[in-house]
mmCIF file of C-alpha atoms and ligand atoms in Angstrom:
data_model
loop_
_atom_site.group_PDB
_atom_site.id
_atom_site.type_symbol
_atom_site.label_atom_id
_atom_site.label_comp_id
_atom_site.label_asym_id
_atom_site.label_seq_id
_atom_site.Cartn_x
_atom_site.Cartn_y
_atom_site.Cartn_z
ATOM 1 C CA MET A 30 -3.791 -9.233 -16.424
ATOM 2 C CA ALA A 31 -2.240 -11.304 -19.192
ATOM 3 C CA ASP A 32 1.451 -11.009 -19.942
ATOM 4 C CA HIS A 33 0.612 -9.780 -23.379
ATOM 5 C CA PHE A 34 -0.871 -6.369 -23.923
ATOM 6 C CA TYR A 35 -1.448 -4.168 -26.923
ATOM 7 C CA ARG A 36 -1.304 -0.721 -25.442
ATOM 8 C CA GLN A 37 1.849 1.350 -25.185
ATOM 9 C CA THR A 38 1.514 2.212 -21.505
ATOM 10 C CA TRP A 39 2.468 -0.142 -18.671
ATOM 11 C CA VAL A 40 3.732 -0.461 -15.117
ATOM 12 C CA ASP A 41 6.879 -2.419 -14.316
ATOM 13 C CA ILE A 42 6.896 -4.130 -10.936
ATOM 14 C CA ASP A 43 10.372 -5.046 -9.752
ATOM 15 C CA LEU A 44 9.724 -8.060 -7.499
ATOM 16 C CA ASP A 45 13.420 -8.238 -6.607
ATOM 17 C CA ALA A 46 12.996 -4.818 -5.021
ATOM 18 C CA ILE A 47 10.178 -6.258 -2.853
ATOM 19 C CA ALA A 48 12.535 -9.066 -1.765
ATOM 20 C CA TYR A 49 15.307 -6.526 -1.120
ATOM 21 C CA ASN A 50 13.087 -4.314 1.053
ATOM 22 C CA ILE A 51 11.937 -7.291 3.121
ATOM 23 C CA LYS A 52 15.554 -8.328 3.611
ATOM 24 C CA GLN A 53 16.450 -4.816 4.774
ATOM 25 C CA ILE A 54 13.760 -4.695 7.474
ATOM 26 C CA LYS A 55 14.357 -8.324 8.492
ATOM 27 C CA SER A 56 17.986 -7.524 9.249
ATOM 28 C CA LYS A 57 16.831 -4.905 11.771
ATOM 29 C CA LEU A 58 14.187 -7.010 13.509
ATOM 30 C CA PRO A 59 14.959 -9.226 16.496
ATOM 31 C CA GLN A 60 14.552 -12.990 16.119
ATOM 32 C CA GLN A 61 11.068 -13.090 17.698
ATOM 33 C CA SER A 62 9.524 -10.562 15.288
ATOM 34 C CA ASP A 63 8.152 -11.792 11.986
ATOM 35 C CA ILE A 64 6.735 -9.955 9.008
ATOM 36 C CA ILE A 65 3.114 -9.575 7.972
ATOM 37 C CA ALA A 66 3.190 -8.383 4.358
ATOM 38 C CA VAL A 67 0.383 -5.870 3.868
ATOM 39 C CA VAL A 68 -1.027 -6.542 0.395
ATOM 40 C CA LYS A 69 -4.375 -4.733 0.620
ATOM 41 C CA ALA A 70 -5.706 -2.662 -2.279
ATOM 42 C CA ASP A 71 -4.065 -4.926 -4.864
ATOM 43 C CA SER A 72 -0.758 -4.621 -3.003
ATOM 44 C CA TYR A 73 -0.972 -0.818 -3.052
ATOM 45 C CA GLY A 74 -1.567 -1.062 -6.793
ATOM 46 C CA HIS A 75 1.417 -3.378 -7.368
ATOM 47 C CA GLY A 76 -0.497 -6.628 -8.001
ATOM 48 C CA SER A 77 -1.778 -8.612 -5.027
ATOM 49 C CA VAL A 78 -0.918 -12.221 -5.847
ATOM 50 C CA GLN A 79 2.517 -11.598 -7.358
ATOM 51 C CA VAL A 80 3.645 -9.414 -4.465
ATOM 52 C CA ALA A 81 2.149 -11.794 -1.865
ATOM 53 C CA GLU A 82 4.019 -14.757 -3.360
ATOM 54 C CA LYS A 83 7.289 -12.834 -3.511
ATOM 55 C CA ALA A 84 6.867 -11.589 0.061
ATOM 56 C CA LEU A 85 6.264 -15.106 1.402
ATOM 57 C CA GLU A 86 9.192 -16.449 -0.591
ATOM 58 C CA SER A 87 11.320 -13.648 0.932
ATOM 59 C CA GLY A 88 10.453 -14.557 4.513
ATOM 60 C CA ALA A 89 7.119 -12.896 5.337
ATOM 61 C CA LYS A 90 5.058 -15.243 7.540
ATOM 62 C CA MET A 91 1.583 -13.788 7.118
ATOM 63 C CA LEU A 92 -0.406 -11.558 4.759
ATOM 64 C CA ALA A 93 -2.802 -8.750 5.615
ATOM 65 C CA VAL A 94 -5.578 -7.328 3.470
ATOM 66 C CA ALA A 95 -8.449 -4.911 4.067
ATOM 67 C CA LEU A 96 -11.331 -6.937 2.631
ATOM 68 C CA LEU A 97 -12.554 -10.518 2.703
ATOM 69 C CA GLU A 98 -12.642 -10.350 -1.107
ATOM 70 C CA GLU A 99 -8.918 -9.605 -1.146
ATOM 71 C CA ALA A 100 -8.207 -12.580 1.126
ATOM 72 C CA LEU A 101 -10.275 -14.888 -1.073
ATOM 73 C CA GLU A 102 -8.401 -13.753 -4.164
ATOM 74 C CA LEU A 103 -5.158 -14.897 -2.518
ATOM 75 C CA ARG A 104 -6.674 -18.261 -1.482
ATOM 76 C CA GLU A 105 -8.013 -18.769 -5.014
ATOM 77 C CA ALA A 106 -4.481 -18.206 -6.311
ATOM 78 C CA GLY A 107 -3.386 -21.133 -4.135
ATOM 79 C CA ILE A 108 -1.745 -19.192 -1.319
ATOM 80 C CA ASN A 109 -1.987 -21.166 1.936
ATOM 81 C CA ALA A 110 -0.178 -18.766 4.285
ATOM 82 C CA PRO A 111 -2.092 -17.171 7.178
ATOM 83 C CA ILE A 112 -4.117 -14.158 6.045
ATOM 84 C CA LEU A 113 -5.459 -11.444 8.334
ATOM 85 C CA VAL A 114 -8.339 -9.205 7.249
ATOM 86 C CA LEU A 115 -7.821 -5.779 8.824
ATOM 87 C CA GLY A 116 -11.265 -4.399 8.049
ATOM 88 C CA TRP A 117 -14.758 -5.152 9.366
ATOM 89 C CA VAL A 118 -16.493 -8.223 7.957
ATOM 90 C CA SER A 119 -20.210 -8.721 8.485
ATOM 91 C CA PRO A 120 -21.024 -11.584 10.915
ATOM 92 C CA SER A 121 -23.116 -13.186 8.183
ATOM 93 C CA PHE A 122 -19.976 -13.802 6.093
ATOM 94 C CA THR A 123 -17.786 -15.223 8.867
ATOM 95 C CA SER A 124 -18.420 -18.803 7.718
ATOM 96 C CA VAL A 125 -16.659 -17.970 4.440
ATOM 97 C CA ALA A 126 -13.611 -16.857 6.409
ATOM 98 C CA ALA A 127 -13.676 -19.916 8.695
ATOM 99 C CA GLU A 128 -13.951 -22.257 5.741
ATOM 100 C CA GLN A 129 -10.950 -20.697 4.000
ATOM 101 C CA ASP A 130 -8.908 -20.373 7.218
ATOM 102 C CA ILE A 131 -8.871 -16.580 6.963
ATOM 103 C CA THR A 132 -8.298 -14.664 10.210
ATOM 104 C CA LEU A 133 -10.706 -11.813 10.915
ATOM 105 C CA THR A 134 -10.399 -8.643 12.969
ATOM 106 C CA PHE A 135 -13.020 -7.917 15.640
ATOM 107 C CA TYR A 136 -13.627 -5.299 18.305
ATOM 108 C CA GLN A 137 -17.366 -5.282 18.999
ATOM 109 C CA LYS A 138 -19.178 -7.326 21.644
ATOM 110 C CA ALA A 139 -22.373 -7.396 19.585
ATOM 111 C CA TRP A 140 -20.405 -8.733 16.628
ATOM 112 C CA LEU A 141 -19.035 -11.597 18.739
ATOM 113 C CA GLU A 142 -22.452 -12.435 20.144
ATOM 114 C CA GLU A 143 -23.893 -12.645 16.667
ATOM 115 C CA VAL A 144 -21.039 -14.816 15.396
ATOM 116 C CA MET A 145 -21.526 -17.169 18.365
ATOM 117 C CA ASN A 146 -24.831 -18.216 16.808
ATOM 118 C CA TYR A 147 -23.074 -19.734 13.826
ATOM 119 C CA SER A 148 -21.285 -23.049 13.829
ATOM 120 C CA PHE A 149 -18.154 -23.621 11.807
ATOM 121 C CA LYS A 150 -16.416 -26.812 10.782
ATOM 122 C CA ASN A 151 -13.033 -25.221 11.597
ATOM 123 C CA LYS A 152 -12.705 -22.651 14.349
ATOM 124 C CA LEU A 153 -12.831 -19.060 13.186
ATOM 125 C CA LYS A 154 -9.507 -17.340 13.973
ATOM 126 C CA LEU A 155 -9.685 -13.807 15.293
ATOM 127 C CA HIS A 156 -7.393 -10.909 16.073
ATOM 128 C CA MET A 157 -8.767 -8.277 18.453
ATOM 129 C CA LYS A 158 -8.188 -4.637 17.486
ATOM 130 C CA TRP A 159 -7.403 -2.049 20.156
ATOM 131 C CA ASP A 160 -7.930 1.639 19.468
ATOM 132 C CA THR A 161 -5.180 3.342 21.421
ATOM 133 C CA GLY A 162 -5.654 6.685 19.704
ATOM 134 C CA MET A 163 -6.094 6.221 15.978
ATOM 135 C CA GLY A 164 -9.815 6.858 16.503
ATOM 136 C CA ARG A 165 -10.833 4.516 13.727
ATOM 137 C CA VAL A 166 -11.809 1.044 14.985
ATOM 138 C CA GLY A 167 -11.042 -1.010 18.079
ATOM 139 C CA ILE A 168 -11.911 -1.343 21.740
ATOM 140 C CA ARG A 169 -10.771 1.658 23.753
ATOM 141 C CA SER A 170 -10.900 0.786 27.455
ATOM 142 C CA GLU A 171 -10.037 -1.931 29.974
ATOM 143 C CA SER A 172 -13.704 -2.401 30.845
ATOM 144 C CA GLU A 173 -14.543 -2.948 27.179
ATOM 145 C CA LEU A 174 -11.696 -5.451 27.036
ATOM 146 C CA THR A 175 -12.940 -7.369 30.081
ATOM 147 C CA ASP A 176 -16.486 -7.412 28.700
ATOM 148 C CA ILE A 177 -15.468 -8.730 25.328
ATOM 149 C CA LEU A 178 -13.135 -11.355 26.813
ATOM 150 C CA HIS A 179 -16.039 -12.728 28.869
ATOM 151 C CA VAL A 180 -18.019 -13.279 25.689
ATOM 152 C CA ILE A 181 -15.234 -14.960 23.776
ATOM 153 C CA LYS A 182 -14.399 -17.269 26.716
ATOM 154 C CA GLU A 183 -17.901 -18.703 26.542
ATOM 155 C CA ASN A 184 -17.726 -19.915 22.989
ATOM 156 C CA ASN A 185 -15.959 -22.755 21.268
ATOM 157 C CA ASN A 186 -16.327 -21.911 17.610
ATOM 158 C CA MET A 187 -13.822 -19.055 17.671
ATOM 159 C CA GLU A 188 -10.181 -18.847 18.605
ATOM 160 C CA LEU A 189 -8.452 -15.638 19.686
ATOM 161 C CA THR A 190 -5.060 -15.797 17.981
ATOM 162 C CA GLY A 191 -3.908 -12.185 18.106
ATOM 163 C CA VAL A 192 -4.283 -8.663 19.472
ATOM 164 C CA TYR A 193 -3.119 -5.478 17.789
ATOM 165 C CA THR A 194 -3.232 -1.712 17.545
ATOM 166 C CA HIS A 195 -2.329 0.914 14.945
ATOM 167 C CA PHE A 196 -0.439 4.201 15.305
ATOM 168 C CA ALA A 197 -1.682 7.524 13.963
ATOM 169 C CA THR A 198 1.620 9.431 13.982
ATOM 170 C CA ALA A 199 4.453 6.881 13.830
ATOM 171 C CA ASP A 200 5.771 8.628 10.705
ATOM 172 C CA GLU A 201 5.901 12.139 12.157
ATOM 173 C CA GLU A 202 8.842 14.094 13.436
ATOM 174 C CA ASP A 203 7.108 14.716 16.769
ATOM 175 C CA LEU A 204 6.633 11.361 18.462
ATOM 176 C CA THR A 205 4.814 12.569 21.610
ATOM 177 C CA TYR A 206 1.476 11.104 20.577
ATOM 178 C CA PHE A 207 3.130 7.891 19.383
ATOM 179 C CA TYR A 208 4.521 7.350 22.883
ATOM 180 C CA GLN A 209 1.096 8.051 24.395
ATOM 181 C CA GLN A 210 -0.462 5.396 22.177
ATOM 182 C CA LYS A 211 2.305 2.968 23.055
ATOM 183 C CA GLU A 212 1.691 3.625 26.749
ATOM 184 C CA ARG A 213 -2.035 2.951 26.372
ATOM 185 C CA PHE A 214 -1.220 -0.242 24.521
ATOM 186 C CA THR A 215 1.123 -1.442 27.264
ATOM 187 C CA LYS A 216 -1.615 -0.897 29.866
ATOM 188 C CA LEU A 217 -4.213 -2.775 27.846
ATOM 189 C CA LEU A 218 -1.737 -5.577 27.180
ATOM 190 C CA SER A 219 -0.960 -6.130 30.856
ATOM 191 C CA SER A 220 -4.667 -6.133 31.701
ATOM 192 C CA PHE A 221 -5.212 -8.587 28.856
ATOM 193 C CA LYS A 222 -2.459 -10.906 30.067
ATOM 194 C CA GLU A 223 -4.012 -11.034 33.522
ATOM 195 C CA GLN A 224 -7.274 -12.217 32.026
ATOM 196 C CA TRP A 225 -6.064 -14.406 29.183
ATOM 197 C CA GLN A 226 -3.601 -17.257 29.615
ATOM 198 C CA GLU A 227 -3.477 -18.654 26.072
ATOM 199 C CA PRO A 228 -0.646 -17.322 23.918
ATOM 200 C CA VAL A 229 -1.641 -14.837 21.216
ATOM 201 C CA ALA A 230 0.301 -12.943 18.550
ATOM 202 C CA VAL A 231 0.874 -9.288 19.421
ATOM 203 C CA HIS A 232 1.548 -6.677 16.733
ATOM 204 C CA ILE A 233 1.576 -2.893 16.761
ATOM 205 C CA GLY A 234 3.869 -1.540 14.068
ATOM 206 C CA ASN A 235 3.311 -0.295 10.534
ATOM 207 C CA SER A 236 6.326 0.508 8.315
ATOM 208 C CA ALA A 237 7.141 3.765 10.114
ATOM 209 C CA ALA A 238 7.071 2.278 13.626
ATOM 210 C CA SER A 239 9.013 -0.814 12.604
ATOM 211 C CA ILE A 240 11.732 1.141 10.811
ATOM 212 C CA ARG A 241 12.152 3.463 13.799
ATOM 213 C CA PHE A 242 11.641 1.009 16.676
ATOM 214 C CA PRO A 243 12.383 -2.448 15.275
ATOM 215 C CA LYS A 244 13.197 -3.901 18.693
ATOM 216 C CA GLU A 245 9.822 -2.949 20.210
ATOM 217 C CA MET A 246 7.443 -4.562 17.745
ATOM 218 C CA HIS A 247 6.418 -7.731 19.668
ATOM 219 C CA ASN A 248 5.637 -10.765 17.421
ATOM 220 C CA TYR A 249 4.973 -9.178 14.050
ATOM 221 C CA ILE A 250 5.311 -5.995 12.076
ATOM 222 C CA ARG A 251 2.690 -5.013 9.518
ATOM 223 C CA PHE A 252 4.950 -4.025 6.668
ATOM 224 C CA GLY A 253 3.164 -2.064 3.946
ATOM 225 C CA ILE A 254 4.488 0.988 2.185
ATOM 226 C CA SER A 255 8.179 0.272 2.745
ATOM 227 C CA MET A 256 7.904 -3.237 1.350
ATOM 228 C CA TYR A 257 7.152 -1.406 -1.904
ATOM 229 C CA GLY A 258 10.299 0.667 -1.436
ATOM 230 C CA LEU A 259 8.618 3.882 -0.367
ATOM 231 C CA TYR A 260 9.254 5.829 2.830
ATOM 232 C CA PRO A 261 6.222 6.452 5.057
ATOM 233 C CA SER A 262 7.133 10.151 5.289
ATOM 234 C CA LYS A 263 9.917 12.652 4.666
ATOM 235 C CA ALA A 264 10.725 12.547 8.391
ATOM 236 C CA VAL A 265 11.395 8.797 8.267
ATOM 237 C CA LYS A 266 13.264 9.098 4.969
ATOM 238 C CA ASN A 267 15.550 11.789 6.351
ATOM 239 C CA GLU A 268 16.487 9.637 9.337
ATOM 240 C CA ASN A 269 18.341 7.312 6.929
ATOM 241 C CA LEU A 270 17.566 4.226 8.998
ATOM 242 C CA ILE A 271 16.945 1.925 6.074
ATOM 243 C CA HIS A 272 17.751 1.725 2.384
ATOM 244 C CA LEU A 273 14.784 0.870 0.160
ATOM 245 C CA LYS A 274 14.259 0.229 -3.545
ATOM 246 C CA GLN A 275 11.108 1.494 -5.273
ATOM 247 C CA ALA A 276 9.359 -1.438 -6.967
ATOM 248 C CA PHE A 277 6.862 0.478 -9.118
ATOM 249 C CA SER A 278 7.666 2.375 -12.299
ATOM 250 C CA LEU A 279 5.311 3.748 -14.956
ATOM 251 C CA HIS A 280 6.174 3.885 -18.643
ATOM 252 C CA SER A 281 4.706 4.738 -22.001
ATOM 253 C CA ARG A 282 5.801 5.588 -25.540
ATOM 254 C CA LEU A 283 5.426 8.535 -27.859
ATOM 255 C CA ILE A 284 2.635 7.698 -30.296
ATOM 256 C CA HIS A 285 2.802 10.953 -32.247
ATOM 257 C CA VAL A 286 5.428 13.671 -32.689
ATOM 258 C CA LYS A 287 4.887 16.902 -34.588
ATOM 259 C CA ASN A 288 6.367 20.334 -35.082
ATOM 260 C CA VAL A 289 3.799 22.979 -34.181
ATOM 261 C CA PRO A 290 4.038 26.626 -35.303
ATOM 262 C CA THR A 291 4.067 29.555 -32.849
ATOM 263 C CA HIS A 292 0.750 30.605 -31.210
ATOM 264 C CA GLU A 293 -1.037 27.284 -31.763
ATOM 265 C CA SER A 294 -3.018 25.726 -28.929
ATOM 266 C CA ILE A 295 -2.705 22.273 -27.418
ATOM 267 C CA SER A 296 -5.580 20.183 -25.948
ATOM 268 C CA TYR A 297 -8.996 21.005 -24.468
ATOM 269 C CA GLY A 298 -9.692 24.541 -23.390
ATOM 270 C CA ARG A 299 -6.599 25.928 -25.139
ATOM 271 C CA THR A 300 -4.756 26.280 -21.808
ATOM 272 C CA TYR A 301 -1.385 25.962 -23.559
ATOM 273 C CA ILE A 302 -0.274 28.100 -26.511
ATOM 274 C CA THR A 303 3.067 27.454 -28.211
ATOM 275 C CA ASN A 304 5.630 30.175 -27.647
ATOM 276 C CA ASP A 305 7.727 29.288 -30.622
ATOM 277 C CA LYS A 306 7.894 26.529 -33.180
ATOM 278 C CA GLU A 307 7.736 23.574 -30.778
ATOM 279 C CA TRP A 308 8.091 19.798 -30.898
ATOM 280 C CA ILE A 309 5.010 18.311 -29.269
ATOM 281 C CA GLY A 310 4.712 14.614 -28.405
ATOM 282 C CA THR A 311 1.545 12.668 -27.593
ATOM 283 C CA ILE A 312 1.539 9.943 -24.902
ATOM 284 C CA PRO A 313 -1.298 7.405 -24.541
ATOM 285 C CA ILE A 314 -2.138 7.830 -20.862
ATOM 286 C CA GLY A 315 -4.763 9.995 -19.197
ATOM 287 C CA TYR A 316 -7.109 10.352 -16.270
ATOM 288 C CA GLY A 317 -8.987 7.238 -17.449
ATOM 289 C CA ASP A 318 -5.871 5.379 -16.308
ATOM 290 C CA GLY A 319 -5.786 7.267 -13.011
ATOM 291 C CA TRP A 320 -3.181 9.721 -14.315
ATOM 292 C CA SER A 321 -4.815 12.825 -12.857
ATOM 293 C CA ARG A 322 -5.703 15.951 -14.822
ATOM 294 C CA LYS A 323 -3.949 17.817 -12.029
ATOM 295 C CA LEU A 324 -0.619 16.589 -13.454
ATOM 296 C CA GLN A 325 -0.678 19.247 -16.176
ATOM 297 C CA GLY A 326 2.666 21.055 -15.849
ATOM 298 C CA ALA A 327 4.489 18.121 -14.206
ATOM 299 C CA SER A 328 7.351 16.395 -16.064
ATOM 300 C CA VAL A 329 8.025 13.063 -17.708
ATOM 301 C CA LEU A 330 11.369 11.633 -18.860
ATOM 302 C CA VAL A 331 12.236 11.269 -22.536
ATOM 303 C CA ASP A 332 15.806 10.363 -23.448
ATOM 304 C CA GLY A 333 16.618 10.842 -19.740
ATOM 305 C CA LYS A 334 15.517 14.471 -19.855
ATOM 306 C CA ARG A 335 12.556 16.187 -18.219
ATOM 307 C CA MET A 336 9.797 17.296 -20.568
ATOM 308 C CA PRO A 337 6.737 19.205 -19.331
ATOM 309 C CA ILE A 338 3.153 18.017 -19.737
ATOM 310 C CA VAL A 339 1.486 20.788 -21.744
ATOM 311 C CA GLY A 340 -2.235 21.453 -22.082
ATOM 312 C CA ARG A 341 -4.985 19.537 -20.340
ATOM 313 C CA VAL A 342 -4.531 15.854 -19.587
ATOM 314 C CA CYS A 343 -7.296 14.027 -21.518
ATOM 315 C CA MET A 344 -8.980 10.744 -20.577
ATOM 316 C CA ASP A 345 -6.643 8.565 -22.650
ATOM 317 C CA GLN A 346 -3.873 10.828 -23.919
ATOM 318 C CA MET A 347 -1.770 13.832 -23.053
ATOM 319 C CA MET A 348 0.864 16.013 -24.705
ATOM 320 C CA VAL A 349 4.401 16.937 -23.726
ATOM 321 C CA ARG A 350 6.770 19.587 -25.076
ATOM 322 C CA LEU A 351 9.913 17.960 -26.445
ATOM 323 C CA ASP A 352 13.364 19.515 -26.832
ATOM 324 C CA ARG A 353 13.745 18.075 -30.331
ATOM 325 C CA GLU A 354 12.229 15.580 -32.694
ATOM 326 C CA TYR A 355 11.918 11.989 -31.417
ATOM 327 C CA LYS A 356 10.774 8.853 -33.207
ATOM 328 C CA VAL A 357 7.305 7.468 -32.607
ATOM 329 C CA GLY A 358 7.800 4.589 -30.175
ATOM 330 C CA THR A 359 10.400 6.392 -28.057
ATOM 331 C CA GLU A 360 10.041 5.299 -24.420
ATOM 332 C CA VAL A 361 8.678 7.754 -21.890
ATOM 333 C CA THR A 362 9.065 7.258 -18.121
ATOM 334 C CA LEU A 363 6.433 8.915 -15.963
ATOM 335 C CA ILE A 364 7.512 7.411 -12.637
ATOM 336 C CA GLY A 365 10.895 5.765 -12.159
ATOM 337 C CA GLU A 366 14.347 5.825 -13.650
ATOM 338 C CA GLN A 367 15.511 6.551 -17.178
ATOM 339 C CA LYS A 368 19.126 7.075 -18.250
ATOM 340 C CA ASN A 369 20.357 8.065 -14.767
ATOM 341 C CA ASN A 370 17.588 10.538 -14.231
ATOM 342 C CA ARG A 371 14.536 9.763 -12.116
ATOM 343 C CA ILE A 372 11.067 10.852 -11.149
ATOM 344 C CA ASP A 373 10.273 9.457 -7.713
ATOM 345 C CA MET A 374 6.834 8.532 -6.445
ATOM 346 C CA ASP A 375 7.366 11.293 -3.874
ATOM 347 C CA GLU A 376 7.787 13.908 -6.604
ATOM 348 C CA VAL A 377 4.461 12.978 -8.215
ATOM 349 C CA ALA A 378 2.796 12.877 -4.775
ATOM 350 C CA ASP A 379 4.163 16.319 -3.877
ATOM 351 C CA TYR A 380 2.939 17.718 -7.178
ATOM 352 C CA LEU A 381 -0.557 16.431 -6.430
ATOM 353 C CA GLY A 382 -0.451 17.534 -2.804
ATOM 354 C CA THR A 383 -0.830 13.984 -1.509
ATOM 355 C CA ILE A 384 1.302 11.129 -0.099
ATOM 356 C CA ASN A 385 3.247 8.508 -2.048
ATOM 357 C CA TYR A 386 0.796 5.774 -0.846
ATOM 358 C CA GLU A 387 -1.920 7.194 -3.075
ATOM 359 C CA ILE A 388 0.012 7.265 -6.365
ATOM 360 C CA PRO A 389 0.375 3.531 -7.213
ATOM 361 C CA CYS A 390 -3.196 2.941 -5.919
ATOM 362 C CA MET A 391 -4.381 5.647 -8.271
ATOM 363 C CA ILE A 392 -2.947 4.041 -11.433
ATOM 364 C CA ASN A 393 -5.835 1.704 -12.172
ATOM 365 C CA ASN A 394 -5.950 -1.725 -13.751
ATOM 366 C CA ARG A 395 -6.398 -0.337 -17.242
ATOM 367 C CA VAL A 396 -2.612 -0.030 -17.057
ATOM 368 C CA PRO A 397 -1.133 -3.549 -17.215
ATOM 369 C CA ARG A 398 1.458 -4.575 -14.618
ATOM 370 C CA ARG A 399 4.574 -6.290 -15.975
ATOM 371 C CA PHE A 400 6.415 -8.336 -13.347
ATOM 372 C CA LYS A 401 10.176 -8.754 -13.217
ATOM 373 C CA GLY A 402 12.175 -10.913 -10.850
HETATM 374 C C1 PLP B 525 -2.452 -0.348 5.800
HETATM 375 C C2 PLP B 525 -2.138 -0.758 7.186
HETATM 376 C C3 PLP B 525 -0.816 -1.039 7.574
HETATM 377 C C4 PLP B 525 0.379 -0.787 6.686
HETATM 378 O O1 PLP B 525 0.857 0.507 6.922
HETATM 379 P P1 PLP B 525 2.155 1.088 6.142
HETATM 380 O O2 PLP B 525 2.268 2.469 6.636
HETATM 381 O O3 PLP B 525 1.810 1.021 4.702
HETATM 382 O O4 PLP B 525 3.276 0.204 6.502
HETATM 383 C C5 PLP B 525 -0.616 -1.542 8.847
HETATM 384 N N1 PLP B 525 -1.639 -1.722 9.696
HETATM 385 C C6 PLP B 525 -2.918 -1.445 9.368
HETATM 386 C C7 PLP B 525 -3.997 -1.673 10.361
HETATM 387 C C8 PLP B 525 -3.206 -0.940 8.112
HETATM 388 O O5 PLP B 525 -4.458 -0.651 7.791
#
């Protein structure tokens, strides 16, 4: 989105916080472990290209996205760093990836056999995904591994450059299952090494695993949520292993302020009735921006103080009860810091009964991102 915008609602992205968070994790990693910056879903709603560039500048060596589209967007922006697509790409589109030097994930024999029918100018780079217990995608057994390695050995248009797995519970207090997955991975890895002599990149850890076990992450970590300054869970946050800075903050301005008499209703359905003469402010954000209707009753910051959202959240606007009169144009902070008070991503997530990951993804691109740093 352009630097200039007309509306009174915006997101600030603190790119220095991204750099800071990368520096924090880097200082915990051993020399042989590098960082893959996970910038899928528009960098978790933070802005894909800007975050990717900052991450690379701050020492990340590779980028990961979910879709081929997301990888192409980065290439079109002139980013030449290695990019790994974590999701499934149809064999019929593999030539696009090969042409743009985009690494794909694979885990199906039939997929490989189909791709072998295509010829590429440059070899298609591939990382193999192992399902050690996430139950999502990946090969699950040693026999599957042996089978698939036979197929890839027979071709010369693809190059196996990495193997990886993903943990289901690395962020939980109870790490029993995490250790089971790690054990399965170790077994598969030793079987793999017996059958495959070429060097490949090995990576297993998301933010949670890499914050907790930085010395056990092999060649790369896949650093997502914590690059944005958010903790993967309360359990990880409470362990105090790393200090992070939240990069995303959401702001708006009062566009109308009025004094409303007692027993008057506010917004659709008359779910809020004034108790007294009350100062009511209107803010130009609503569920059309991804600011959920379920946030009725939550707070925003005005003048560093918490003010409740009253009445239904509309598509483009909502109302808050103010403690006094404020001028039209007064800044409102919905997520982030204002005058030494703050509303964390975690607070909004808790209110909605979800995880912090979902909140910045939810604020859609109708809300412009303003980059700093
Ligand atoms: C999204 C994703 C990550 C990043 O996880 P965080 O918890 O955000 O660090 C890592 N690996 C895979 C396979 C993913 O899909």
